[in-house]
């Protein structure tokens, strides 16, 4: 029945377009017809047209999003729009006024037939002075690949926030294309060179929630239980294939479904993987952005197979677990999200923290990693969390996440936020003799609320306390709402674990999670800090504090490319040749060596010498329950 109604509504629109006196074309009653033409790209810009139907008011505003859900940062997608024009029914231009980076005021809206504009992509300017969106939420326009995060191409009218959308995407017929957005048809030109795909969205949220990828893609489709997984990979130098990555994604999602149990899932889930080549114009914001039925992932193409597999498990599993929260359990701020003047929920500890905790815990729960590897990840999160303000209220930070000093502490939601989830889990396991944990709590909240029923932001902690135990409420009051740092030793003792100071393996730019490299924005220089002396690899090779890093393996290092060049050190393998040029007080120093493992003094989470039976039982319930 629903599909039939969709086809009828689109059909009515096609009949009424361009007929200003028709009774069927009033904008509030008609889907907004949008068109993206990938066959007419000029100067790296894609033309977009928007046909809203007939307005009955004198003026109307059109917006591109300032902020998109899941990013918690200002993106200003309107900055990447050029040549914005509005036309009346006779083809003449109407007067427009750009009110800010993302808003256009159109006068004489009763005469408005359509608007058109050109969209620049964001990937190829990430390494410039222009502030760009986080890569997985950004856009890519190049002959071989189009990352169509639709919030970067299509906007909304203030008067038509709940209207349906009909989207036409025109592209060369030879291009592969994937999208979870409902496809209603496709038409190929007479000469067979161009295909126009038509899609339907019931409201603007579905436009922003369903990314697409077009181009020279490698696509694999497979089943994980009752979920159809569509894996789309773009590897510009053909380093990786979807077939090679498929087994990792299959194994991971099968384990996730088993872990989640009876939590409702989607019938289809898309994973879009863009592998950045590492050139000056390629994206460097590595990670992923979740949607209800898909995720967009950006990772370095040069990653070895095992590192890519590990990154996919960590990154994609996190995004998939978002089907629990905030996609199923969320507040009114999330449900009624305003893309230009958003308000933010107080509960990032739940949306991102608990999600990250699930993505970490399920791996040991489903035997994807050993317990010691899980403990390493937990102690790593404690060490990373130490780099942020440990006395900052998590709820206050969350509610004010776009503003300082809270914005610079955002990444702590993946560190301390996950640890908050861990502590609640251990508390609930202890209070229930191992029968309940934070996953069961989230299931109960999903049943109580669900994706169509948001909770009241100021009342959810009270509700959680009533649904669980006073100790959980006290913990949330002290450590999530309040500013009291968490004593992790207290929680580890409950499950027979202890933190010990030991020699630990570390990376080549960190000591157990703490950066040993810093930069000067004014001079553009990057240098070793005093911590370099506690990193065995660099100490053994003679590096000193205040040595400025000039070049690594033939690539000059700068503030602009630091993420890419320094990030590549995580792919170094034992035995690889390394050559690093340093500036030591004006004298060039060259380190030419082979990669060996690096160690530092750090803390290790390990088992107590003589845990009690009760501690062992609680640990088993926590990790395997």
Coordinates of C-alpha atoms in Angstrom, one line a residue:
X1 CA 0.0 0.0 0.0
X2 CA 2.7 2.5 0.9
X3 CA 4.7 1.9 -2.3
X4 CA 1.6 2.4 -4.4
X5 CA 0.9 5.7 -2.6
X6 CA 4.4 6.8 -3.3
X7 CA 4.1 6.1 -7.0
X8 CA 0.8 8.0 -7.2
X9 CA 2.3 11.1 -5.4
X10 CA 5.3 11.2 -7.7
X11 CA 3.1 10.8 -10.7
X12 CA 0.9 13.7 -9.7
X13 CA 3.9 15.9 -9.3
X14 CA 5.2 15.1 -12.8
X15 CA 1.9 16.0 -14.2
X16 CA 1.7 19.3 -12.4
X17 CA 5.3 20.6 -12.7
X18 CA 5.6 23.9 -14.5
X19 CA 1.8 24.6 -14.5
X20 CA 1.5 27.6 -12.2
X21 CA -2.3 27.7 -12.2
X22 CA -2.9 24.0 -11.5
X23 CA -4.7 23.2 -8.3
X24 CA -2.4 20.2 -7.8
X25 CA 0.9 22.0 -7.8
X26 CA 0.7 24.0 -4.5
X27 CA 4.1 23.5 -2.8
X28 CA 2.7 22.4 0.5
X29 CA 0.9 19.5 -1.2
X30 CA 3.6 18.4 -3.7
X31 CA 6.9 16.6 -3.4
X32 CA 9.9 18.7 -4.0
X33 CA 11.5 17.6 -7.3
X34 CA 15.3 17.7 -7.1
X35 CA 17.9 16.9 -9.7
X36 CA 21.6 16.2 -9.5
X37 CA 23.4 16.0 -12.9
X38 CA 26.7 14.2 -12.8
X39 CA 27.0 14.4 -16.6
X40 CA 27.4 18.2 -16.6
X41 CA 30.2 18.7 -14.1
X42 CA 32.3 21.8 -14.9
X43 CA 35.3 23.0 -12.9
X44 CA 34.7 20.3 -10.3
X45 CA 31.1 21.5 -9.7
X46 CA 27.8 19.6 -9.9
X47 CA 24.7 21.4 -11.1
X48 CA 21.6 21.0 -8.9
X49 CA 18.0 22.1 -9.6
X50 CA 15.2 22.3 -7.1
X51 CA 11.5 22.5 -8.2
X52 CA 9.3 23.0 -5.1
X53 CA 5.9 23.5 -6.7
X54 CA 3.8 26.7 -6.3
X55 CA 4.2 28.9 -3.2
X56 CA 1.3 31.0 -1.9
X57 CA 3.4 33.3 0.3
X58 CA 5.4 36.4 -0.8
X59 CA 8.9 35.3 0.3
X60 CA 10.5 32.0 1.1
X61 CA 13.9 30.9 2.6
X62 CA 16.0 28.1 1.3
X63 CA 18.7 26.5 3.5
X64 CA 21.7 24.2 3.2
X65 CA 22.5 22.6 6.6
X66 CA 24.8 24.4 9.0
X67 CA 25.1 21.3 11.1
X68 CA 24.2 17.7 10.3
X69 CA 23.2 15.0 12.7
X70 CA 26.0 12.9 14.2
X71 CA 28.8 15.4 13.6
X72 CA 28.4 17.8 16.6
X73 CA 30.3 20.5 14.7
X74 CA 29.6 23.3 12.3
X75 CA 29.8 22.3 8.6
X76 CA 28.3 25.2 6.8
X77 CA 27.4 23.3 3.6
X78 CA 26.2 26.6 2.0
X79 CA 29.8 27.7 1.8
X80 CA 30.3 25.2 -1.0
X81 CA 27.4 26.5 -3.2
X82 CA 28.0 28.9 -6.1
X83 CA 25.9 30.6 -8.7
X84 CA 22.7 30.4 -6.8
X85 CA 19.7 31.5 -8.9
X86 CA 15.9 31.6 -8.7
X87 CA 13.7 31.6 -11.8
X88 CA 10.0 32.4 -12.4
X89 CA 7.7 30.5 -14.7
X90 CA 8.8 32.4 -17.8
X91 CA 12.4 31.7 -17.1
X92 CA 13.4 35.1 -15.8
X93 CA 15.6 35.4 -12.7
X94 CA 14.0 36.5 -9.4
X95 CA 15.7 38.7 -6.9
X96 CA 17.5 36.7 -4.1
X97 CA 19.3 37.8 -1.0
X98 CA 22.0 35.7 0.7
X99 CA 21.3 36.1 4.4
X100 CA 24.2 34.1 5.7
X101 CA 26.5 31.2 4.7
X102 CA 23.6 28.8 4.4
X103 CA 20.4 30.8 3.8
X104 CA 18.9 32.5 0.7
X105 CA 15.8 34.7 0.8
X106 CA 13.7 34.6 -2.4
X107 CA 11.4 37.5 -3.0
X108 CA 8.2 37.2 -5.2
X109 CA 8.0 33.5 -4.1
X110 CA 4.5 33.3 -5.7
X111 CA 6.3 33.5 -9.0
X112 CA 9.1 31.0 -8.1
X113 CA 9.3 28.0 -10.5
X114 CA 12.7 26.6 -9.6
X115 CA 16.1 27.3 -8.2
X116 CA 19.5 26.2 -9.5
X117 CA 23.1 26.3 -8.2
X118 CA 26.5 24.7 -8.5
X119 CA 28.0 22.5 -5.7
X120 CA 31.7 22.3 -4.9
X121 CA 33.0 19.2 -3.2
X122 CA 34.9 19.3 0.1
X123 CA 37.4 16.4 -0.1
X124 CA 39.9 18.2 -2.3
X125 CA 40.2 21.3 -0.2
X126 CA 40.5 19.6 3.2
X127 CA 44.2 20.3 3.3
X128 CA 43.8 24.0 2.7
X129 CA 43.0 26.9 5.0
X130 CA 39.2 26.5 4.3
X131 CA 37.3 24.9 7.2
X132 CA 35.6 21.8 5.8
X133 CA 33.2 19.2 7.2
X134 CA 34.5 15.9 8.7
X135 CA 35.4 13.7 5.7
X136 CA 32.7 11.0 6.2
X137 CA 30.0 13.8 6.1
X138 CA 31.7 15.7 3.2
X139 CA 31.4 15.4 -0.5
X140 CA 33.5 14.2 -3.4
X141 CA 33.3 15.2 -7.0
X142 CA 35.8 13.6 -9.4
X143 CA 35.4 11.7 -12.7
X144 CA 35.9 8.3 -11.1
X145 CA 34.0 8.8 -7.9
X146 CA 31.1 10.8 -6.3
X147 CA 30.5 10.7 -2.6
X148 CA 26.9 12.0 -2.5
X149 CA 26.2 12.9 1.1
X150 CA 23.0 14.5 0.0
X151 CA 23.0 17.2 2.8
X152 CA 25.8 18.7 0.8
X153 CA 23.8 19.0 -2.4
X154 CA 20.1 19.4 -1.4
X155 CA 18.6 21.8 1.0
X156 CA 15.1 22.6 2.3
X157 CA 12.6 25.5 2.4
X158 CA 11.5 26.9 5.7
X159 CA 7.8 26.5 4.7
X160 CA 8.2 22.9 3.5
X161 CA 10.1 21.1 6.2
X162 CA 7.8 18.0 6.1
X163 CA 7.4 17.7 2.3
X164 CA 8.2 14.6 0.3
X165 CA 11.2 14.7 -2.1
X166 CA 11.5 13.2 -5.6
X167 CA 15.2 13.0 -6.5
X168 CA 16.6 12.4 -10.0
X169 CA 20.3 11.6 -10.3
X170 CA 21.6 11.7 -13.9
X171 CA 24.9 9.9 -14.5
X172 CA 26.8 8.0 -17.2
X173 CA 25.2 4.6 -17.7
X174 CA 28.5 2.9 -17.1
X175 CA 28.8 4.2 -13.6
X176 CA 28.0 1.9 -10.7
X177 CA 25.7 3.4 -8.1
X178 CA 24.6 2.4 -4.6
X179 CA 22.1 4.0 -2.2
X180 CA 19.7 2.8 0.5
X181 CA 17.2 5.5 -0.5
X182 CA 14.1 4.1 -2.0
X183 CA 14.5 3.8 -5.7
X184 CA 11.4 4.3 -7.8
X185 CA 12.8 3.9 -11.3
X186 CA 15.5 4.4 -13.8
X187 CA 15.5 5.6 -17.4
X188 CA 18.3 5.3 -19.9
X189 CA 18.8 7.6 -22.9
X190 CA 18.1 6.4 -26.4
X191 CA 21.8 6.1 -27.2
X192 CA 22.4 4.2 -23.9
X193 CA 25.0 6.6 -22.6
X194 CA 23.1 8.2 -19.7
X195 CA 20.9 6.8 -17.0
X196 CA 18.6 8.8 -14.7
X197 CA 17.8 7.2 -11.4
X198 CA 14.7 8.3 -9.5
X199 CA 14.5 8.1 -5.7
X200 CA 11.8 9.0 -3.2
X201 CA 12.2 10.4 0.4
X202 CA 9.2 11.0 2.7
X203 CA 10.8 14.1 4.2
X204 CA 14.1 16.0 4.3
X205 CA 15.5 13.8 7.1
X206 CA 15.5 10.9 4.7
X207 CA 17.5 12.9 2.2
X208 CA 20.2 13.6 4.8
X209 CA 20.0 10.0 6.2
X210 CA 20.7 8.2 2.9
X211 CA 24.1 8.9 1.3
X212 CA 24.9 7.6 -2.2
X213 CA 28.1 6.6 -4.0
X214 CA 28.5 6.7 -7.8
X215 CA 31.5 5.9 -10.0
X216 CA 34.2 3.2 -10.4
X217 CA 33.0 1.2 -7.4
X218 CA 33.7 -2.3 -6.2
X219 CA 30.5 -3.7 -4.8
X220 CA 29.7 -6.8 -2.8
X221 CA 26.3 -7.8 -1.6
X222 CA 25.7 -10.6 1.0
X223 CA 23.4 -11.7 3.8
X224 CA 24.0 -11.5 7.5
X225 CA 21.0 -13.3 8.9
X226 CA 18.0 -11.3 7.7
X227 CA 20.0 -8.2 6.8
X228 CA 21.2 -7.6 3.3
X229 CA 24.6 -5.9 3.5
X230 CA 25.8 -3.8 0.5
X231 CA 29.5 -3.0 0.7
X232 CA 30.7 -0.3 -1.8
X233 CA 34.4 0.3 -2.0
X234 CA 36.3 3.0 -3.9
X235 CA 40.1 2.3 -3.9
X236 CA 41.6 4.8 -6.5
X237 CA 44.8 2.7 -6.9
X238 CA 43.0 -0.7 -6.7
X239 CA 44.9 -1.5 -3.5
X240 CA 41.9 -3.0 -1.8
X241 CA 38.7 -4.8 -3.1
X242 CA 35.3 -5.3 -1.7
X243 CA 35.7 -9.1 -2.0
X244 CA 38.8 -8.9 0.3
X245 CA 37.0 -6.7 2.9
X246 CA 33.8 -8.7 2.7
X247 CA 34.8 -11.5 5.1
X248 CA 35.8 -9.0 7.8
X249 CA 32.5 -7.1 7.5
X250 CA 30.5 -10.4 7.5
X251 CA 32.2 -11.8 10.5
X252 CA 31.9 -8.5 12.4
X253 CA 28.2 -8.0 11.7
X254 CA 27.3 -11.6 12.3
X255 CA 28.9 -11.2 15.8
X256 CA 27.1 -7.8 16.3
X257 CA 23.7 -9.3 15.5
X258 CA 24.4 -12.2 17.9
X259 CA 25.4 -9.8 20.6
X260 CA 22.4 -7.5 20.1
X261 CA 20.0 -10.4 20.2
X262 CA 16.4 -9.4 19.7
X263 CA 16.9 -5.7 19.1
X264 CA 15.2 -4.8 15.9
X265 CA 17.4 -4.2 12.9
X266 CA 17.1 -2.9 9.4
X267 CA 16.5 -5.3 6.4
X268 CA 19.3 -3.6 4.5
X269 CA 22.5 -1.9 5.6
X270 CA 25.0 -0.1 3.3
X271 CA 28.7 0.5 4.0
X272 CA 30.4 3.0 1.8
X273 CA 34.1 2.9 2.1
X274 CA 36.2 5.6 0.5
X275 CA 39.9 4.9 0.6
X276 CA 42.0 8.1 0.5
X277 CA 45.1 7.9 -1.7
X278 CA 47.2 10.1 0.5
X279 CA 47.7 12.8 -2.2
X280 CA 47.5 16.5 -1.4
X281 CA 43.8 16.7 -2.6
X282 CA 42.6 13.6 -0.9
X283 CA 40.6 13.7 2.4
X284 CA 42.3 13.2 5.7
X285 CA 39.5 13.1 8.3
X286 CA 39.5 9.4 8.9
X287 CA 36.5 7.7 10.6
X288 CA 32.8 7.2 9.8
X289 CA 29.4 8.8 10.1
X290 CA 26.4 6.8 11.0
X291 CA 22.9 6.8 9.4
X292 CA 19.9 4.7 10.2
X293 CA 20.6 2.1 7.5
X294 CA 24.2 3.0 6.4
X295 CA 27.5 4.4 7.2
X296 CA 30.1 6.3 5.3
X297 CA 33.7 5.4 6.1
X298 CA 36.9 7.2 5.0
X299 CA 40.3 5.5 5.7
X300 CA 43.8 5.6 4.2
X301 CA 44.3 3.5 1.1
X302 CA 47.8 2.6 2.1
X303 CA 46.7 0.6 5.1
X304 CA 47.9 -3.0 5.1
X305 CA 45.1 -5.6 4.9
X306 CA 45.3 -6.5 8.6
X307 CA 45.3 -2.8 9.7
X308 CA 42.3 -2.1 7.4
X309 CA 40.4 -5.1 8.8
X310 CA 41.0 -3.9 12.3
X311 CA 40.0 -0.3 11.5
X312 CA 36.8 -1.6 9.8
X313 CA 35.9 -3.6 12.9
X314 CA 36.5 -0.6 15.2
X315 CA 34.9 2.1 13.1
X316 CA 32.1 0.3 11.3
X317 CA 31.0 -1.7 14.4
X318 CA 30.6 1.6 16.3
X319 CA 28.4 3.1 13.5
X320 CA 26.3 -0.1 13.3
X321 CA 25.6 0.0 17.0
X322 CA 24.1 3.4 16.6
X323 CA 20.9 1.5 15.6
X324 CA 20.5 1.3 19.3
X325 CA 21.2 4.9 20.3
X326 CA 20.5 7.5 19.1
X327 CA 18.6 5.9 16.3
X328 CA 16.2 4.0 18.6
X329 CA 16.7 5.8 21.9
X330 CA 17.1 9.5 21.6
X331 CA 15.8 12.9 23.0
X332 CA 13.6 15.5 21.4
X333 CA 16.7 17.5 20.3
X334 CA 17.7 14.6 18.1
X335 CA 14.1 13.7 16.9
X336 CA 13.3 17.3 15.9
X337 CA 16.7 18.3 14.8
X338 CA 17.2 21.8 13.3
X339 CA 19.9 21.8 10.7
X340 CA 20.7 25.5 11.1
X341 CA 19.9 26.4 14.7
X342 CA 20.2 23.1 16.5
X343 CA 19.9 22.5 20.2
X344 CA 21.8 19.6 21.6
X345 CA 20.9 16.8 24.0
X346 CA 22.7 16.4 27.3
X347 CA 23.3 12.8 26.7
X348 CA 26.3 12.3 24.4
X349 CA 27.6 9.9 27.1
X350 CA 24.8 7.6 25.8
X351 CA 24.7 8.3 22.1
X352 CA 28.5 8.1 21.5
X353 CA 29.9 6.8 24.7
X354 CA 27.6 3.7 25.2
X355 CA 27.8 3.1 21.4
X356 CA 31.6 3.1 21.6
X357 CA 31.5 0.8 24.6
X358 CA 29.3 -1.7 22.8
X359 CA 31.8 -1.6 19.8
X360 CA 34.6 -2.4 22.2
X361 CA 32.9 -5.0 24.4
X362 CA 31.2 -7.1 21.7
X363 CA 34.6 -8.0 20.3
X364 CA 35.6 -9.9 23.5
X365 CA 32.0 -11.0 24.1
X366 CA 31.9 -12.7 20.7
X367 CA 35.5 -14.0 20.8
X368 CA 36.8 -11.7 18.1
X369 CA 39.6 -10.6 20.5
X370 CA 41.2 -12.1 23.5
X371 CA 40.6 -10.7 27.0
X372 CA 44.0 -9.1 27.2
X373 CA 43.4 -7.2 24.0
X374 CA 40.1 -5.9 25.4
X375 CA 41.9 -4.8 28.6
X376 CA 44.5 -2.9 26.4
X377 CA 41.7 -1.0 24.7
X378 CA 40.2 -0.1 28.1
X379 CA 43.4 1.2 29.6
X380 CA 44.1 3.0 26.3
X381 CA 40.8 4.8 26.7
X382 CA 41.7 5.8 30.3
X383 CA 45.0 7.2 29.2
X384 CA 43.4 9.1 26.3
X385 CA 40.7 10.4 28.6
X386 CA 43.4 11.9 30.8
X387 CA 44.2 14.3 28.0
X388 CA 40.8 16.0 28.5
X389 CA 39.2 17.9 31.4
X390 CA 38.2 15.2 33.8
X391 CA 36.2 17.5 36.0
X392 CA 33.9 18.7 33.2
X393 CA 30.3 17.8 33.5
X394 CA 29.4 15.5 30.6
X395 CA 25.9 16.7 30.4
X396 CA 26.9 20.3 30.3
X397 CA 29.6 19.6 27.7
X398 CA 27.0 17.7 25.6
X399 CA 24.4 20.4 25.7
X400 CA 27.0 23.1 24.7
X401 CA 29.1 21.0 22.3
X402 CA 29.6 23.7 19.6
X403 CA 31.0 26.1 22.1
X404 CA 34.4 26.3 23.9
X405 CA 35.7 24.9 26.2
X406 CA 33.3 22.1 25.4
X407 CA 34.0 21.7 21.7
X408 CA 37.7 20.9 22.2
X409 CA 36.6 18.1 24.7
X410 CA 34.2 16.5 22.3
X411 CA 36.5 13.6 21.4
X412 CA 36.4 12.5 25.1
X413 CA 32.9 11.1 24.3
X414 CA 34.7 8.1 22.7
X415 CA 37.1 7.7 25.6
X416 CA 35.5 8.6 29.0
X417 CA 32.1 8.2 27.4
X418 CA 32.8 4.6 26.7
X419 CA 34.2 4.2 30.3
X420 CA 31.0 5.6 31.7
X421 CA 29.1 2.9 29.8
X422 CA 31.6 0.3 31.2
X423 CA 31.1 1.5 34.8
X424 CA 27.3 1.4 34.5
X425 CA 27.5 -2.1 33.0
X426 CA 29.6 -3.4 35.9
X427 CA 27.3 -1.7 38.4
X428 CA 24.2 -3.3 36.9
X429 CA 25.9 -6.7 36.7
X430 CA 26.8 -6.5 40.4
X431 CA 23.4 -5.3 41.5
X432 CA 21.6 -8.0 39.5
X433 CA 23.9 -10.9 40.2
X434 CA 25.1 -10.9 36.6
X435 CA 21.7 -11.0 35.0
X436 CA 21.4 -7.4 33.8
X437 CA 23.8 -5.0 32.1
X438 CA 23.8 -1.8 30.0
X439 CA 22.7 -3.7 26.9
X440 CA 19.6 -5.0 28.6
X441 CA 19.0 -1.4 29.8
X442 CA 19.2 -0.1 26.3
X443 CA 16.8 -2.8 25.1
X444 CA 14.3 -1.8 27.8
X445 CA 14.7 1.9 26.7
X446 CA 14.2 0.9 23.1
X447 CA 10.9 -0.8 24.0
X448 CA 9.8 2.2 26.2
X449 CA 10.6 4.8 23.6
X450 CA 11.8 3.7 20.1
X451 CA 12.7 5.6 17.0
X452 CA 9.4 7.4 16.8
X453 CA 9.0 8.4 20.5
X454 CA 11.8 10.7 21.9
X455 CA 12.4 11.0 25.6
X456 CA 12.5 14.2 27.5
X457 CA 16.1 15.3 27.9
X458 CA 15.9 16.5 31.5
X459 CA 14.0 13.4 32.7
X460 CA 15.9 10.5 31.2
X461 CA 18.4 10.0 34.1
X462 CA 15.6 10.0 36.5
X463 CA 13.9 7.3 34.3
X464 CA 17.1 5.3 34.0
X465 CA 17.5 5.4 37.8
X466 CA 13.9 4.1 38.3
X467 CA 14.5 1.4 35.8
X468 CA 17.8 0.2 37.3
X469 CA 19.3 0.8 40.8
X470 CA 20.0 3.7 43.2
X471 CA 23.8 3.0 42.7
X472 CA 23.4 3.7 38.9
X473 CA 21.5 6.9 39.7
X474 CA 24.2 8.0 42.1
X475 CA 26.9 7.3 39.6
X476 CA 25.2 9.3 36.9
X477 CA 24.6 12.2 39.3
X478 CA 28.2 12.3 40.5
X479 CA 30.2 11.4 37.4
X480 CA 28.0 12.4 34.4
X481 CA 26.0 15.3 35.6
X482 CA 28.5 16.2 38.3
X483 CA 32.2 16.9 38.0
X484 CA 33.7 14.2 40.1
X485 CA 36.4 12.1 38.3
X486 CA 35.7 8.3 38.2
X487 CA 37.9 6.0 40.4
X488 CA 38.3 3.2 37.8
X489 CA 40.2 1.1 40.4
X490 CA 37.0 0.7 42.3
X491 CA 35.2 -0.8 39.3
X492 CA 38.0 -3.0 38.2
X493 CA 38.3 -4.4 41.7
X494 CA 34.7 -5.6 41.5
X495 CA 35.7 -7.9 38.6
X496 CA 39.1 -9.0 39.9
X497 CA 41.3 -6.7 37.8
X498 CA 44.0 -4.2 38.7
X499 CA 46.0 -1.5 37.0
X500 CA 49.8 -2.0 37.2
X501 CA 52.7 0.1 36.0
X502 CA 54.7 -1.8 33.4
X503 CA 56.7 -1.5 30.2
X504 CA 54.1 -1.3 27.4
X505 CA 54.2 -1.2 23.6
X506 CA 53.4 2.1 22.1
X507 CA 53.2 3.9 18.7
X508 CA 55.8 6.1 17.1
X509 CA 54.0 9.4 17.8
X510 CA 52.6 8.6 21.2
X511 CA 53.6 7.3 24.6
X512 CA 50.7 5.1 25.7
X513 CA 48.2 7.5 24.1
X514 CA 50.0 10.8 24.9
X515 CA 51.4 12.6 21.9
X516 CA 55.2 13.1 21.8
X517 CA 54.9 15.5 18.9
X518 CA 53.6 19.1 18.9
X519 CA 53.3 21.9 16.4
X520 CA 53.5 25.6 16.1
X521 CA 50.7 27.1 14.0
X522 CA 52.5 30.4 13.4
X523 CA 55.8 28.9 12.1
X524 CA 54.2 25.8 10.7
X525 CA 56.9 23.7 12.4
X526 CA 56.4 20.3 14.0
X527 CA 58.7 19.0 16.7
X528 CA 59.4 16.4 19.4
X529 CA 58.4 17.2 23.0
X530 CA 60.2 16.1 26.1
X531 CA 58.2 12.9 26.0
X532 CA 60.3 11.6 23.1
X533 CA 63.0 10.5 25.6
X534 CA 60.5 8.0 27.0
X535 CA 59.8 6.5 23.6
X536 CA 62.3 3.7 23.1
X537 CA 62.4 3.8 19.2
X538 CA 63.2 7.5 19.0
X539 CA 65.5 7.5 22.1
X540 CA 67.5 4.6 20.7
X541 CA 67.9 6.5 17.4
X542 CA 69.1 9.7 19.1
X543 CA 66.0 12.0 18.7
X544 CA 65.9 14.8 21.3
X545 CA 63.3 17.2 22.6
X546 CA 62.8 20.3 20.3
X547 CA 64.1 18.5 17.2
X548 CA 62.0 19.8 14.4
X549 CA 60.8 17.1 12.0
X550 CA 61.5 18.3 8.4
X551 CA 60.9 15.2 6.4
X552 CA 59.7 11.6 6.8
X553 CA 60.5 9.0 4.1
X554 CA 61.0 11.7 1.5
X555 CA 57.8 13.6 2.3
X556 CA 58.2 17.1 3.7
X557 CA 56.1 17.5 6.9
X558 CA 53.9 20.5 7.4
X559 CA 50.9 21.5 9.5
X560 CA 48.7 20.9 6.5
X561 CA 49.7 17.4 5.8
X562 CA 50.7 16.3 9.4
X563 CA 47.6 14.1 9.9
X564 CA 48.4 12.1 6.8
X565 CA 52.2 11.9 7.2
X566 CA 52.2 11.2 10.9
X567 CA 49.2 9.0 10.6
X568 CA 51.1 6.8 8.2
X569 CA 53.5 5.8 11.1
X570 CA 50.7 3.6 12.4
X571 CA 51.2 1.4 9.3
X572 CA 55.0 1.0 9.8
X573 CA 55.9 -2.7 10.1
X574 CA 59.0 -4.2 11.8
X575 CA 61.9 -4.3 9.3
X576 CA 60.6 -1.3 7.1
X577 CA 63.3 1.2 6.1
X578 CA 62.7 4.7 7.7
X579 CA 64.5 7.9 7.0
X580 CA 63.7 11.0 9.0
X581 CA 65.3 14.4 8.6
X582 CA 65.5 16.7 11.7
X583 CA 66.5 20.3 12.3
X584 CA 68.4 20.5 15.6
X585 CA 69.0 24.1 16.3
X586 CA 69.8 24.8 12.7
X587 CA 71.8 21.6 12.1
X588 CA 70.4 18.8 9.9
X589 CA 70.3 15.5 11.6
X590 CA 69.3 12.3 9.7
X591 CA 67.9 9.2 11.3
X592 CA 68.2 6.3 8.9
X593 CA 67.1 3.0 10.4
X594 CA 64.8 0.0 10.3
X595 CA 61.5 -0.1 12.2
X596 CA 61.4 -2.0 15.5
X597 CA 58.7 -2.1 18.1
X598 CA 58.6 0.9 20.4
X599 CA 58.0 0.8 24.2
X600 CA 57.4 3.3 27.0
X601 CA 56.5 3.3 30.6
X602 CA 52.8 2.9 31.0
X603 CA 49.9 1.2 32.8
X604 CA 48.5 -2.2 32.1
X605 CA 45.1 -3.6 33.1
X606 CA 45.5 -7.1 34.2
X607 CA 44.0 -9.8 36.5
X608 CA 44.5 -9.7 40.2
X609 CA 46.8 -12.4 41.7
X610 CA 44.1 -14.1 43.8
X611 CA 40.6 -13.0 42.7
X612 CA 37.7 -14.3 44.6
X613 CA 35.0 -16.6 43.2
X614 CA 32.5 -13.7 43.3
X615 CA 34.9 -11.5 41.4
X616 CA 35.5 -14.2 38.7
X617 CA 31.7 -14.8 38.4
X618 CA 31.0 -11.1 38.0
X619 CA 33.9 -10.7 35.4
X620 CA 32.4 -13.6 33.4
X621 CA 28.9 -12.1 33.5
X622 CA 30.4 -8.7 32.4
X623 CA 32.5 -10.0 29.5
X624 CA 30.4 -13.0 28.3
X625 CA 27.0 -12.4 29.7

